[in-house]
Coordinates of C-alpha atoms in Angstrom, one line a residue:
M243 CA -158.8 74.7 -197.1
D244 CA -156.4 73.4 -199.7
S245 CA -153.8 71.5 -197.5
Y246 CA -153.6 69.6 -194.1
I247 CA -151.4 69.1 -191.2
T248 CA -150.6 65.4 -190.2
I249 CA -150.5 64.9 -186.5
R250 CA -149.9 61.5 -184.8
F251 CA -150.6 60.3 -181.2
I252 CA -148.8 57.2 -180.2
R253 CA -148.1 54.7 -177.4
T254 CA -145.0 52.6 -177.7
R255 CA -143.9 49.9 -175.4
G256 CA -141.4 50.2 -172.5
F257 CA -140.6 51.8 -169.2
V258 CA -140.4 55.4 -170.5
T259 CA -143.8 55.3 -172.0
T260 CA -145.4 53.5 -169.2
A261 CA -144.0 56.4 -167.0
I262 CA -145.2 59.1 -169.1
C263 CA -148.6 57.6 -169.4
W264 CA -148.8 56.9 -165.6
V265 CA -147.5 60.6 -164.8
T266 CA -150.0 62.3 -167.3
N267 CA -152.8 59.8 -166.8
S268 CA -152.9 59.3 -170.5
L269 CA -153.5 56.6 -173.1
M270 CA -151.0 57.9 -175.4
S271 CA -147.4 58.9 -174.4
H272 CA -146.5 61.2 -177.4
V273 CA -147.7 63.3 -180.1
E274 CA -145.9 64.6 -183.2
F275 CA -146.2 66.1 -186.8
G276 CA -145.8 64.4 -190.0
T277 CA -143.9 65.9 -193.0
P278 CA -144.5 65.6 -196.6
E279 CA -141.4 63.5 -196.8
G280 CA -142.8 61.1 -194.5
T281 CA -140.6 62.0 -191.4
W282 CA -141.9 62.9 -187.9
I283 CA -141.0 65.9 -185.9
G284 CA -141.7 66.0 -182.1
A285 CA -140.2 66.6 -178.7
H286 CA -138.5 63.5 -177.4
S287 CA -137.3 62.7 -173.9
D288 CA -134.1 61.5 -175.3
G289 CA -132.8 64.5 -177.3
G290 CA -135.6 67.1 -177.2
V291 CA -137.2 68.3 -180.6
Q292 CA -136.0 66.1 -183.4
E293 CA -137.0 65.1 -186.9
R294 CA -137.1 61.3 -187.0
P295 CA -137.3 58.8 -189.9
A296 CA -140.8 57.4 -190.7
D297 CA -139.8 53.9 -189.3
Y298 CA -138.0 55.3 -186.1
C299 CA -140.7 53.4 -183.7
K300 CA -143.3 50.6 -183.9
P301 CA -146.2 52.1 -181.9
A302 CA -148.3 49.8 -179.9
Q303 CA -151.1 52.2 -180.8
A304 CA -151.4 55.1 -183.1
W305 CA -154.1 57.6 -183.7
V306 CA -153.3 59.8 -187.0
Y307 CA -155.2 62.6 -188.1
R308 CA -155.1 65.4 -190.9
I309 CA -156.2 68.9 -189.9
P310 CA -157.5 71.0 -192.6
C311 CA -155.5 74.2 -193.2
T312 CA -154.2 76.5 -195.8
A313 CA -151.0 75.9 -197.6
D314 CA -149.4 78.9 -196.0
Q315 CA -150.5 77.5 -192.5
A316 CA -148.9 74.0 -193.4
A317 CA -145.7 75.6 -194.7
E318 CA -145.4 78.0 -191.8
L319 CA -146.0 75.0 -189.3
L320 CA -143.4 73.0 -191.0
K321 CA -140.8 75.9 -191.1
N322 CA -141.4 76.7 -187.4
A323 CA -141.2 72.9 -186.4
R324 CA -137.8 72.5 -188.3
A325 CA -136.6 75.7 -186.7
A326 CA -137.3 74.4 -183.4
I327 CA -135.1 71.3 -183.8
G328 CA -132.6 71.1 -180.9
T329 CA -135.0 72.6 -178.4
P330 CA -134.5 70.8 -175.0
Y331 CA -137.1 68.5 -173.5
N332 CA -139.0 70.0 -170.6
F333 CA -138.3 67.4 -167.9
T334 CA -139.2 69.9 -165.4
D335 CA -142.7 70.1 -166.7
I336 CA -143.1 66.4 -166.4
A337 CA -142.1 66.7 -162.6
G338 CA -144.8 69.6 -162.2
L339 CA -147.5 67.1 -163.8
L340 CA -146.5 64.4 -161.5
F341 CA -146.6 66.5 -158.4
H342 CA -149.5 68.7 -159.4
L343 CA -147.4 71.9 -159.4
R344 CA -148.9 73.8 -162.2
R345 CA -146.1 76.6 -162.3
L346 CA -143.3 73.9 -162.4
T347 CA -141.9 74.3 -166.0
K348 CA -139.1 75.9 -168.0
S349 CA -140.1 78.2 -170.7
E350 CA -137.1 77.4 -173.0
R351 CA -137.9 73.8 -173.1
V352 CA -140.9 71.6 -174.4
I353 CA -142.8 68.6 -174.0
C354 CA -144.3 66.8 -177.1
S355 CA -147.9 68.0 -176.6
Q356 CA -146.7 71.5 -175.6
F357 CA -144.6 71.7 -178.8
C358 CA -147.5 70.7 -180.9
F359 CA -149.8 73.0 -179.2
F360 CA -147.5 76.2 -179.7
L361 CA -146.9 75.3 -183.4
L362 CA -150.7 75.0 -184.1
D363 CA -151.5 77.9 -182.1
A364 CA -148.8 79.9 -183.8
V365 CA -150.6 79.3 -187.2
G366 CA -154.1 80.2 -185.9
I367 CA -155.2 76.7 -185.3
K368 CA -156.8 76.6 -181.9
M369 CA -156.9 73.1 -180.6
L370 CA -158.1 73.7 -177.0
N371 CA -159.5 76.5 -174.9
V372 CA -156.2 77.0 -173.3
L373 CA -154.1 80.0 -173.3
P374 CA -150.5 79.6 -174.5
A375 CA -149.1 80.5 -171.1
F376 CA -150.8 77.2 -169.8
A377 CA -149.5 74.9 -172.6
H378 CA -147.1 73.1 -170.5
L379 CA -150.2 71.5 -168.7
V380 CA -151.6 70.0 -172.0
T381 CA -150.8 66.4 -172.2
P382 CA -150.9 64.0 -175.4
E383 CA -154.3 62.9 -174.1
T384 CA -155.8 66.4 -173.5
L385 CA -154.7 67.6 -177.0
H386 CA -156.2 64.4 -178.6
L387 CA -159.5 65.6 -176.9
S388 CA -159.6 68.5 -179.5
P389 CA -162.9 68.8 -181.3
R390 CA -160.7 69.6 -184.5
L391 CA -159.9 66.1 -184.8
I392 CA -163.4 64.8 -185.0
G393 CA -163.7 63.0 -188.4
R394 CA -160.3 63.7 -189.5
T395 CA -158.8 60.4 -188.8
Y396 CA -156.1 59.3 -191.4
H397 CA -155.0 55.7 -192.1
P398 CA -151.7 56.2 -194.0
D399 CA -151.6 52.4 -194.9
T400 CA -155.0 52.4 -196.5
D401 CA -156.2 55.9 -197.2
L402 CA -155.5 57.6 -200.6
K403 CA -152.7 60.1 -200.4

């Protein structure tokens, strides 16, 4: 492996974060990909899939990892992530998680963990033993349980780049 994909799981402060963590029974409220330019790409409740600047939020907690991959996988994931910008947020899926209605989702929309799961899966990185048809049930916390993240912690402020 000659490259890596940066993935960040965060918990911020505020009502939306508290609600997402409660509904999904998660410690973290969001997951997104880091870019070589230092921006973050993820699905957000306020605008769907977006690329945001490095300092767009100040997480109360953050878990950052680097997943080894080929240069082709990293490039393909970044291309697909940027192509997905503008995809609407899947509020229906959040309601499905809240009410335990597994089939309640909209296929043309995504939540952050579903977005990350799809993009990793599309480049051949299997994070979980989950079929893509059930990716809408993956929360930030369940994605964070992936064994692919073991030993891959990255501290952007202290690790060598």
